[in-house]
Short mmCIF file of C-alpha atoms and ligand atoms in Angstrom, two decimals:
data_model
loop_
_atom_site.label_atom_id
_atom_site.label_comp_id
_atom_site.label_asym_id
_atom_site.label_seq_id
_atom_site.Cartn_x
_atom_site.Cartn_y
_atom_site.Cartn_z
CA MET A 20 -15.61 2.04 7.63
CA LEU A 21 -12.52 3.07 5.65
CA ALA A 22 -8.94 2.43 6.74
CA VAL A 23 -5.69 4.05 5.73
CA ILE A 24 -2.47 2.03 5.85
CA GLY A 25 0.40 4.49 5.90
CA GLY A 26 3.69 3.32 4.44
CA THR A 27 7.14 4.86 4.75
CA GLY A 28 6.82 8.56 5.55
CA LEU A 29 3.16 8.46 6.62
CA TYR A 30 3.23 7.43 10.26
CA ASP A 31 0.55 9.57 11.80
CA PRO A 32 -3.12 10.08 11.09
CA GLY A 33 -2.81 13.87 11.26
CA PHE A 34 -5.93 14.08 9.12
CA LEU A 35 -8.19 12.34 11.71
CA ALA A 36 -9.81 14.16 14.63
CA GLY A 37 -9.79 12.73 18.16
CA ALA A 38 -7.53 9.82 17.16
CA LYS A 39 -7.16 7.06 19.77
CA GLU A 40 -5.00 3.96 19.69
CA GLN A 41 -6.56 0.52 20.05
CA VAL A 42 -4.58 -2.71 20.38
CA ILE A 43 -6.47 -5.58 18.76
CA GLU A 44 -5.87 -9.26 19.53
CA THR A 45 -5.98 -11.49 16.48
CA PRO A 46 -5.23 -15.20 15.93
CA TYR A 47 -1.90 -14.00 14.46
CA GLY A 48 -0.83 -11.68 17.26
CA GLU A 49 -1.58 -8.10 18.26
CA ALA A 50 -2.11 -5.22 15.89
CA SER A 51 -2.17 -1.55 16.77
CA VAL A 52 -4.80 0.60 15.08
CA ILE A 53 -5.62 4.25 15.51
CA ILE A 54 -9.24 5.21 15.14
CA GLY A 55 -10.37 8.78 14.58
CA GLU A 56 -12.99 10.85 12.84
CA GLY A 57 -12.64 11.51 9.14
CA PRO A 58 -14.81 13.84 7.07
CA GLN A 59 -17.67 11.32 6.92
CA GLY A 60 -17.29 9.15 10.01
CA SER A 61 -14.81 6.91 11.78
CA VAL A 62 -11.61 5.95 9.95
CA ALA A 63 -8.96 3.46 11.06
CA PHE A 64 -5.29 4.25 10.55
CA MET A 65 -2.40 1.85 10.68
CA ALA A 66 1.31 2.65 10.34
CA ARG A 67 2.57 -0.35 8.38
CA HIS A 68 6.12 -0.13 9.73
CA GLY A 69 5.03 0.73 13.25
CA ARG A 70 5.69 3.98 15.04
CA GLY A 71 9.11 5.37 14.23
CA HIS A 72 9.50 2.88 11.37
CA SER A 73 10.69 0.05 13.62
CA LEU A 74 9.54 -2.88 11.44
CA PRO A 75 11.29 -3.83 8.19
CA PRO A 76 9.08 -5.17 5.36
CA HIS A 77 9.80 -8.86 5.97
CA ARG A 78 8.97 -8.56 9.71
CA ILE A 79 5.59 -6.86 9.38
CA ASN A 80 2.75 -8.97 10.75
CA TYR A 81 0.57 -8.58 7.66
CA ARG A 82 -1.96 -11.18 8.76
CA ALA A 83 -2.51 -9.57 12.18
CA ASN A 84 -2.85 -6.13 10.58
CA ILE A 85 -5.42 -7.11 7.95
CA TRP A 86 -7.31 -9.40 10.33
CA ALA A 87 -7.56 -6.54 12.83
CA LEU A 88 -8.99 -4.20 10.19
CA GLY A 89 -11.46 -6.88 9.11
CA SER A 90 -12.56 -7.38 12.72
CA LEU A 91 -13.34 -3.66 12.96
CA GLY A 92 -15.67 -3.97 9.97
CA VAL A 93 -13.38 -2.13 7.56
CA ALA A 94 -14.78 -2.36 4.01
CA GLY A 95 -12.08 -0.44 2.14
CA ILE A 96 -8.36 0.18 2.61
CA LEU A 97 -6.49 3.13 1.10
CA ALA A 98 -2.82 2.19 1.28
CA THR A 99 0.27 4.25 0.56
CA ALA A 100 3.64 2.93 -0.54
CA ALA A 101 7.04 4.44 -1.21
CA VAL A 102 8.46 2.84 -4.35
CA GLY A 103 11.48 2.87 -6.60
CA SER A 104 10.90 3.63 -10.28
CA LEU A 105 11.81 1.08 -12.94
CA ARG A 106 11.29 3.63 -15.73
CA ARG A 107 13.04 6.88 -16.56
CA GLU A 108 9.71 8.46 -17.48
CA LEU A 109 8.50 7.99 -13.86
CA PRO A 110 10.77 10.35 -11.89
CA PRO A 111 10.86 10.72 -8.09
CA GLY A 112 7.77 12.60 -6.93
CA SER A 113 5.42 10.75 -9.34
CA PHE A 114 2.16 9.42 -7.86
CA LEU A 115 0.66 6.21 -9.31
CA LEU A 116 -2.49 4.26 -8.65
CA LEU A 117 -1.43 0.62 -8.75
CA ASP A 118 -3.47 -1.78 -10.88
CA GLN A 119 -1.24 -4.88 -11.08
CA PHE A 120 1.51 -6.58 -9.13
CA ILE A 121 4.21 -9.18 -9.74
CA ASP A 122 5.19 -11.13 -6.64
CA PHE A 123 8.89 -11.74 -5.99
CA THR A 124 8.58 -12.27 -2.24
CA LYS A 125 10.10 -15.44 -0.85
CA THR A 126 9.43 -16.07 2.81
CA ARG A 127 6.02 -14.56 3.57
CA ILE A 128 2.81 -16.28 4.44
CA SER A 129 0.46 -14.84 1.86
CA THR A 130 -2.83 -16.40 2.93
CA PHE A 131 -5.19 -16.89 5.86
CA ALA A 132 -6.22 -20.19 4.30
CA GLU A 133 -3.62 -22.63 5.55
CA GLU A 134 -6.09 -25.49 5.27
CA GLY A 135 -8.48 -26.21 2.45
CA VAL A 136 -8.16 -25.13 -1.14
CA VAL A 137 -8.65 -21.42 -1.77
CA HIS A 138 -7.82 -20.05 -5.21
CA LEU A 139 -9.03 -16.49 -5.60
CA ASP A 140 -9.33 -14.63 -8.85
CA PHE A 141 -6.69 -11.87 -9.13
CA THR A 142 -7.51 -10.52 -12.57
CA ARG A 143 -8.03 -7.14 -10.88
CA PRO A 144 -5.84 -7.26 -7.79
CA TYR A 145 -6.63 -3.66 -6.74
CA CYS A 146 -10.17 -2.38 -6.24
CA PRO A 147 -11.14 -0.31 -9.30
CA ARG A 148 -13.98 1.40 -7.42
CA LEU A 149 -11.73 2.72 -4.61
CA GLY A 150 -9.16 3.57 -7.28
CA GLY A 151 -11.81 5.61 -9.09
CA TYR A 152 -12.45 7.66 -5.93
CA LEU A 153 -8.70 8.32 -5.58
CA LEU A 154 -8.51 9.47 -9.21
CA GLU A 155 -11.52 11.74 -8.73
CA ALA A 156 -9.93 13.19 -5.57
CA ALA A 157 -6.69 13.86 -7.48
CA ARG A 158 -8.67 15.52 -10.28
CA ARG A 159 -10.46 17.81 -7.81
CA LEU A 160 -7.14 18.76 -6.22
CA GLY A 161 -5.37 19.28 -9.54
CA MET A 162 -2.85 16.60 -8.60
CA ASP A 163 -1.14 14.34 -11.08
CA LEU A 164 -2.01 10.72 -10.25
CA GLN A 165 -1.12 8.20 -12.97
CA ASP A 166 -4.10 5.89 -13.37
CA ARG A 167 -2.18 2.62 -13.59
CA GLY A 168 1.04 0.99 -12.51
CA CYS A 169 2.48 -2.47 -12.10
CA TYR A 170 4.18 -3.00 -8.72
CA VAL A 171 6.94 -5.56 -8.35
CA CYS A 172 7.15 -6.74 -4.74
CA THR A 173 10.55 -7.92 -3.56
CA GLU A 174 11.39 -9.68 -0.33
CA GLY A 175 13.87 -7.03 0.81
CA PRO A 176 15.06 -5.68 3.08
CA ARG A 177 17.95 -4.98 0.71
CA TYR A 178 17.38 -2.86 -2.36
CA GLU A 179 17.66 -4.45 -5.81
CA THR A 180 20.70 -4.99 -7.97
CA PRO A 181 20.76 -3.09 -11.29
CA ALA A 182 20.34 -6.47 -13.03
CA GLU A 183 17.13 -7.10 -11.09
CA VAL A 184 15.84 -3.61 -11.89
CA LYS A 185 16.46 -4.24 -15.59
CA MET A 186 14.71 -7.62 -15.40
CA PHE A 187 11.69 -6.24 -13.52
CA ALA A 188 11.27 -3.51 -16.15
CA GLN A 189 11.50 -6.10 -18.95
CA LEU A 190 8.83 -8.17 -17.21
CA GLY A 191 6.43 -5.23 -17.32
CA GLY A 192 6.95 -3.73 -13.87
CA ASP A 193 6.73 0.05 -13.43
CA VAL A 194 7.75 0.41 -9.79
CA VAL A 195 9.32 -1.73 -7.10
CA GLY A 196 8.58 -1.97 -3.39
CA MET A 197 8.61 -4.48 -0.55
CA THR A 198 5.21 -4.46 1.14
CA ASN A 199 2.14 -4.63 -1.13
CA VAL A 200 2.31 -8.42 -1.19
CA PRO A 201 0.85 -9.99 0.87
CA GLU A 202 -1.16 -6.99 2.10
CA VAL A 203 -3.35 -6.72 -1.01
CA VAL A 204 -3.80 -10.51 -1.14
CA LEU A 205 -4.89 -10.84 2.49
CA ALA A 206 -7.36 -7.97 2.12
CA ARG A 207 -8.99 -9.73 -0.85
CA GLU A 208 -9.22 -12.96 1.14
CA LEU A 209 -11.29 -11.12 3.72
CA GLY A 210 -13.36 -9.41 1.05
CA ILE A 211 -11.94 -5.96 1.89
CA CYS A 212 -11.49 -3.55 -1.03
CA TYR A 213 -7.91 -2.34 -1.32
CA ALA A 214 -6.23 0.42 -3.36
CA THR A 215 -2.66 1.73 -3.23
CA VAL A 216 -1.22 5.12 -4.08
CA ALA A 217 2.46 4.59 -4.80
CA VAL A 218 4.84 7.52 -4.48
CA VAL A 219 8.10 7.27 -6.38
CA THR A 220 10.95 8.19 -4.05
CA ASN A 221 13.91 7.16 -6.22
CA TYR A 222 14.98 5.58 -9.46
CA GLY A 223 15.65 1.85 -9.16
CA ALA A 224 19.25 0.81 -8.66
CA GLY A 225 21.39 1.41 -11.72
CA ILE A 226 18.99 3.86 -13.41
CA ALA A 227 20.44 6.89 -11.60
CA PRO A 228 24.16 6.98 -10.86
CA VAL A 229 23.72 7.38 -7.08
CA PRO A 230 23.46 4.53 -4.52
CA LEU A 231 20.09 4.11 -2.76
CA SER A 232 19.53 4.86 0.89
CA HIS A 233 16.58 4.59 3.23
CA ASP A 234 17.24 8.18 4.35
CA GLU A 235 16.84 9.43 0.80
CA VAL A 236 13.59 7.44 0.42
CA GLY A 237 12.34 8.92 3.72
CA SER A 238 13.23 12.47 2.81
CA VAL A 239 11.59 12.35 -0.66
CA MET A 240 8.50 10.84 1.01
CA GLY A 241 8.62 13.64 3.59
CA ARG A 242 8.49 16.21 0.79
CA ASN A 243 5.45 14.47 -0.73
CA ALA A 244 3.61 13.54 2.47
CA GLN A 245 1.49 16.68 2.54
CA GLY A 246 0.19 16.04 -0.98
CA LEU A 247 -0.52 12.44 -0.06
CA ARG A 248 -2.47 13.49 3.05
CA ARG A 249 -4.55 15.94 1.02
CA LEU A 250 -5.29 13.22 -1.52
CA LEU A 251 -6.38 10.77 1.20
CA GLN A 252 -8.48 13.39 2.95
CA MET A 253 -10.26 14.38 -0.28
CA THR A 254 -10.86 10.70 -1.07
CA MET A 255 -12.43 10.21 2.37
CA GLU A 256 -14.77 13.10 1.53
CA ILE A 257 -15.79 11.46 -1.75
CA VAL A 258 -16.39 7.82 -0.76
CA PRO A 259 -20.10 7.59 0.09
CA PRO A 260 -20.53 6.95 3.83
CA GLY A 261 -21.53 3.42 4.73
CA GLU A 262 -20.56 2.05 1.33
CA GLY A 263 -19.73 -1.65 1.65
CA ALA A 264 -17.05 -3.73 0.01
CA CYS A 265 -17.31 -4.87 -3.62
CA CYS A 266 -14.22 -7.14 -3.71
CA GLY A 267 -15.73 -10.24 -2.18
CA LYS A 268 -14.31 -13.67 -2.74
CA GLY A 269 -13.97 -14.38 -6.42
CA ASP A 270 -14.92 -10.96 -7.75
CA GLY A 271 -13.73 -7.36 -7.67
N1 HPA B 307 13.27 -0.70 -4.07
C1 HPA B 307 12.46 -1.36 -3.20
N2 HPA B 307 11.67 -0.73 -2.35
C2 HPA B 307 11.67 0.62 -2.36
C3 HPA B 307 12.48 1.36 -3.23
C4 HPA B 307 13.34 0.65 -4.13
O1 HPA B 307 14.08 1.23 -4.94
N3 HPA B 307 12.25 2.68 -2.97
C5 HPA B 307 11.30 2.72 -2.00
N4 HPA B 307 10.95 1.47 -1.61
#
Protein backbone atom coordinates (compact mmCIF):
# COMPACT_ATOMS: atom_id res chain seq x y z
CA MET A 1 0.00 0.00 0.00
CA LEU A 2 1.09 3.58 -0.69
CA ALA A 3 0.85 6.43 1.80
CA VAL A 4 0.83 10.18 1.34
CA ILE A 5 2.17 12.42 4.08
CA GLY A 6 0.78 15.89 3.49
CA GLY A 7 2.84 18.81 4.75
CA THR A 8 1.85 22.44 5.19
CA GLY A 9 -1.08 23.24 2.91
CA LEU A 10 -2.07 19.63 2.19
CA TYR A 11 -4.28 18.62 5.08
CA ASP A 12 -6.97 16.58 3.43
CA PRO A 13 -6.95 13.53 1.22
CA GLY A 14 -9.41 15.07 -1.25
CA PHE A 15 -8.05 12.69 -3.88
CA LEU A 16 -9.14 9.51 -2.00
CA ALA A 17 -12.65 8.05 -2.20
CA GLY A 18 -14.53 6.88 0.90
CA ALA A 19 -11.81 8.17 3.25
CA LYS A 20 -12.12 7.05 6.89
CA GLU A 21 -10.02 7.99 9.87
CA GLN A 22 -8.26 5.32 11.92
CA VAL A 23 -6.41 5.97 15.17
CA ILE A 24 -3.47 3.58 15.51
CA GLU A 25 -1.77 2.72 18.80
CA THR A 26 2.00 2.48 18.55
CA PRO A 27 4.77 2.01 21.14
CA TYR A 28 5.37 5.77 20.72
CA GLY A 29 1.80 6.99 21.15
CA GLU A 30 -1.24 7.32 18.92
CA ALA A 31 -1.20 8.28 15.27
CA SER A 32 -4.15 9.30 13.17
CA VAL A 33 -4.32 7.95 9.62
CA ILE A 34 -6.96 8.36 6.97
CA ILE A 35 -7.47 5.43 4.65
CA GLY A 36 -9.31 5.72 1.36
CA GLU A 37 -9.38 4.36 -2.15
CA GLY A 38 -6.87 5.65 -4.66
CA PRO A 39 -6.82 4.87 -8.37
CA GLN A 40 -5.31 1.41 -7.80
CA GLY A 41 -6.37 0.40 -4.29
CA SER A 42 -6.22 1.57 -0.70
CA VAL A 43 -4.01 4.54 0.15
CA ALA A 44 -3.18 5.91 3.60
CA PHE A 45 -3.05 9.66 4.17
CA MET A 46 -1.50 11.46 7.09
CA ALA A 47 -1.51 15.21 7.76
CA ARG A 48 1.96 15.74 9.23
CA HIS A 49 0.97 18.81 11.25
CA GLY A 50 -2.38 17.40 12.29
CA ARG A 51 -5.75 18.75 11.30
CA GLY A 52 -5.78 22.53 11.17
CA HIS A 53 -1.98 22.61 11.40
CA SER A 54 -1.92 22.29 15.20
CA LEU A 55 1.53 20.67 15.54
CA PRO A 56 4.77 22.61 14.98
CA PRO A 57 7.68 20.68 13.41
CA HIS A 58 9.54 19.97 16.66
CA ARG A 59 6.37 18.56 18.33
CA ILE A 60 5.38 16.10 15.61
CA ASN A 61 5.44 12.50 16.80
CA TYR A 62 7.49 11.25 13.85
CA ARG A 63 8.09 7.82 15.36
CA ALA A 64 4.39 7.17 16.01
CA ASN A 65 3.49 8.36 12.50
CA ILE A 66 6.00 6.19 10.65
CA TRP A 67 5.45 3.19 12.93
CA ALA A 68 1.70 3.43 12.27
CA LEU A 69 2.24 3.45 8.51
CA GLY A 70 4.60 0.48 8.81
CA SER A 71 2.02 -1.43 10.85
CA LEU A 72 -0.52 -0.92 8.05
CA GLY A 73 1.87 -2.57 5.60
CA VAL A 74 2.76 0.65 3.78
CA ALA A 75 5.60 -0.01 1.31
CA GLY A 76 6.04 3.49 -0.09
CA ILE A 77 5.51 7.03 1.20
CA LEU A 78 4.97 10.05 -1.05
CA ALA A 79 5.64 13.07 1.15
CA THR A 80 5.11 16.75 0.47
CA ALA A 81 6.98 19.62 2.07
CA ALA A 82 6.77 23.39 1.94
CA VAL A 83 10.31 24.78 1.77
CA GLY A 84 12.23 28.02 1.61
CA SER A 85 14.61 28.48 -1.31
CA LEU A 86 18.32 28.97 -0.72
CA ARG A 87 18.90 29.92 -4.37
CA ARG A 88 17.65 32.81 -6.48
CA GLU A 89 17.20 30.47 -9.43
CA LEU A 90 14.57 28.47 -7.45
CA PRO A 91 11.71 30.96 -7.08
CA PRO A 92 8.51 30.41 -5.07
CA GLY A 93 6.25 27.99 -6.92
CA SER A 94 9.14 25.68 -7.94
CA PHE A 95 8.62 21.93 -7.40
CA LEU A 96 11.65 19.75 -6.57
CA LEU A 97 12.15 16.07 -6.03
CA LEU A 98 14.54 15.81 -3.10
CA ASP A 99 17.58 13.55 -3.45
CA GLN A 100 19.78 14.58 -0.50
CA PHE A 101 19.47 16.13 2.93
CA ILE A 102 21.71 17.86 5.46
CA ASP A 103 20.55 17.48 9.05
CA PHE A 104 20.64 20.54 11.31
CA THR A 105 18.00 19.33 13.76
CA LYS A 106 18.97 19.37 17.43
CA THR A 107 16.44 17.80 19.76
CA ARG A 108 14.71 15.03 17.81
CA ILE A 109 14.91 11.32 18.29
CA SER A 110 15.90 10.17 14.83
CA THR A 111 15.84 6.40 15.28
CA PHE A 112 13.70 3.49 16.43
CA ALA A 113 16.91 1.72 17.45
CA GLU A 114 17.59 3.03 20.93
CA GLU A 115 19.43 -0.16 21.82
CA GLY A 116 21.95 -2.03 19.75
CA VAL A 117 24.11 -0.65 16.99
CA VAL A 118 22.28 0.28 13.80
CA HIS A 119 24.18 2.20 11.13
CA LEU A 120 22.21 2.38 7.90
CA ASP A 121 23.59 3.39 4.56
CA PHE A 122 22.25 6.80 3.47
CA THR A 123 24.07 7.20 0.17
CA ARG A 124 20.63 7.53 -1.43
CA PRO A 125 18.41 8.89 1.32
CA TYR A 126 15.31 9.18 -0.91
CA CYS A 127 13.92 6.27 -2.91
CA PRO A 128 14.98 6.69 -6.55
CA ARG A 129 12.28 4.29 -7.77
CA LEU A 130 9.39 6.24 -6.17
CA GLY A 131 11.11 9.42 -7.34
CA GLY A 132 11.11 8.05 -10.88
CA TYR A 133 7.33 7.53 -10.72
CA LEU A 134 6.87 11.12 -9.53
CA LEU A 135 9.02 12.42 -12.40
CA GLU A 136 7.06 10.33 -14.90
CA ALA A 137 3.78 11.65 -13.45
CA ALA A 138 5.05 15.24 -13.78
CA ARG A 139 6.10 14.54 -17.37
CA ARG A 140 2.64 13.19 -18.25
CA LEU A 141 1.00 16.25 -16.68
CA GLY A 142 3.39 18.70 -18.32
CA MET A 143 4.46 19.93 -14.88
CA ASP A 144 7.90 21.22 -14.07
CA LEU A 145 9.44 19.02 -11.36
CA GLN A 146 13.18 19.53 -10.83
CA ASP A 147 14.75 16.08 -10.59
CA ARG A 148 17.06 16.78 -7.66
CA GLY A 149 17.40 18.96 -4.61
CA CYS A 150 19.31 19.03 -1.35
CA TYR A 151 17.10 19.73 1.67
CA VAL A 152 18.55 21.32 4.77
CA CYS A 153 16.46 20.39 7.82
CA THR A 154 16.47 22.88 10.68
CA GLU A 155 15.07 22.41 14.16
CA GLY A 156 12.68 25.36 13.92
CA PRO A 157 10.14 26.46 14.76
CA ARG A 158 11.74 29.82 14.00
CA TYR A 159 12.80 30.63 10.47
CA GLU A 160 16.50 31.04 9.68
CA THR A 161 18.71 34.08 9.97
CA PRO A 162 20.14 35.45 6.70
CA ALA A 163 23.57 34.26 7.90
CA GLU A 164 22.24 30.70 8.24
CA VAL A 165 20.64 30.87 4.79
CA LYS A 166 23.96 31.96 3.31
CA MET A 167 25.80 29.17 5.13
CA PHE A 168 23.29 26.49 4.08
CA ALA A 169 23.65 27.56 0.43
CA GLN A 170 27.45 27.44 0.71
CA LEU A 171 27.22 23.94 2.15
CA GLY A 172 25.34 22.76 -0.93
CA GLY A 173 21.74 23.05 0.24
CA ASP A 174 19.05 24.05 -2.26
CA VAL A 175 16.03 24.39 0.02
CA VAL A 176 15.34 24.57 3.73
CA GLY A 177 12.54 23.06 5.80
CA MET A 178 11.86 21.67 9.26
CA THR A 179 10.33 18.21 8.91
CA ASN A 180 12.03 15.78 6.50
CA VAL A 181 14.43 14.66 9.21
CA PRO A 182 13.71 12.38 10.97
CA GLU A 183 10.76 11.30 8.77
CA VAL A 184 12.90 10.00 5.91
CA VAL A 185 15.32 8.33 8.34
CA LEU A 186 12.62 6.49 10.28
CA ALA A 187 10.99 5.28 7.06
CA ARG A 188 14.31 3.77 5.93
CA GLU A 189 14.73 2.06 9.30
CA LEU A 190 11.45 0.27 8.71
CA GLY A 191 12.36 -0.52 5.11
CA ILE A 192 9.66 1.80 3.72
CA CYS A 193 10.48 3.61 0.47
CA TYR A 194 10.17 7.37 0.84
CA ALA A 195 10.16 10.26 -1.66
CA THR A 196 9.46 13.96 -1.12
CA VAL A 197 8.12 16.61 -3.46
CA ALA A 198 9.23 19.95 -2.07
CA VAL A 199 7.30 23.07 -3.02
CA VAL A 200 9.14 26.36 -2.69
CA THR A 201 6.91 28.83 -0.86
CA ASN A 202 9.42 31.63 -0.25
CA TYR A 203 13.00 32.72 -0.62
CA GLY A 204 15.11 32.01 2.45
CA ALA A 205 15.57 34.86 4.89
CA GLY A 206 17.73 37.64 3.50
CA ILE A 207 17.39 36.61 -0.16
CA ALA A 208 14.19 38.62 -0.68
CA PRO A 209 13.77 41.92 1.15
CA VAL A 210 10.54 40.89 2.91
CA PRO A 211 10.28 39.17 6.34
CA LEU A 212 8.96 35.58 6.35
CA SER A 213 5.60 34.59 7.76
CA HIS A 214 3.76 31.32 8.17
CA ASP A 215 0.70 32.93 6.55
CA GLU A 216 2.69 33.69 3.41
CA VAL A 217 4.03 30.11 3.33
CA GLY A 218 0.45 28.81 3.74
CA SER A 219 -0.98 31.01 1.03
CA VAL A 220 1.71 30.16 -1.56
CA MET A 221 1.16 26.47 -0.72
CA GLY A 222 -2.58 27.02 -1.14
CA ARG A 223 -1.99 28.34 -4.66
CA ASN A 224 0.10 25.25 -5.50
CA ALA A 225 -1.94 22.60 -3.68
CA GLN A 226 -4.06 21.72 -6.69
CA GLY A 227 -0.98 21.01 -8.81
CA LEU A 228 0.48 18.94 -6.00
CA ARG A 229 -2.72 16.89 -5.68
CA ARG A 230 -2.77 16.22 -9.42
CA LEU A 231 0.85 15.11 -9.27
CA LEU A 232 0.18 12.74 -6.37
CA GLN A 233 -2.94 11.35 -8.01
CA MET A 234 -1.12 10.69 -11.30
CA THR A 235 1.74 9.05 -9.40
CA MET A 236 -0.75 6.75 -7.64
CA GLU A 237 -2.02 5.76 -11.09
CA ILE A 238 1.50 4.91 -12.26
CA VAL A 239 2.95 2.93 -9.33
CA PRO A 240 2.20 -0.73 -10.13
CA PRO A 241 -0.35 -2.09 -7.63
CA GLY A 242 1.06 -4.39 -5.00
CA GLU A 243 4.63 -3.29 -5.65
CA GLY A 244 6.72 -3.85 -2.52
CA ALA A 245 9.46 -1.77 -0.96
CA CYS A 246 12.98 -1.67 -2.39
CA CYS A 247 14.63 0.41 0.37
CA GLY A 248 15.27 -2.34 2.87
CA LYS A 249 17.91 -2.08 5.53
CA GLY A 250 21.26 -1.28 4.00
CA ASP A 251 20.12 -0.72 0.43
CA GLY A 252 17.90 1.58 -1.61
N1 LIG B 1 12.56 27.93 6.33
C1 LIG B 1 12.24 26.80 6.99
N2 LIG B 1 11.13 26.11 6.74
C2 LIG B 1 10.31 26.57 5.77
C3 LIG B 1 10.58 27.75 5.05
C4 LIG B 1 11.78 28.47 5.36
O1 LIG B 1 12.10 29.51 4.76
N3 LIG B 1 9.55 27.93 4.19
C5 LIG B 1 8.70 26.88 4.36
N4 LIG B 1 9.15 26.06 5.33
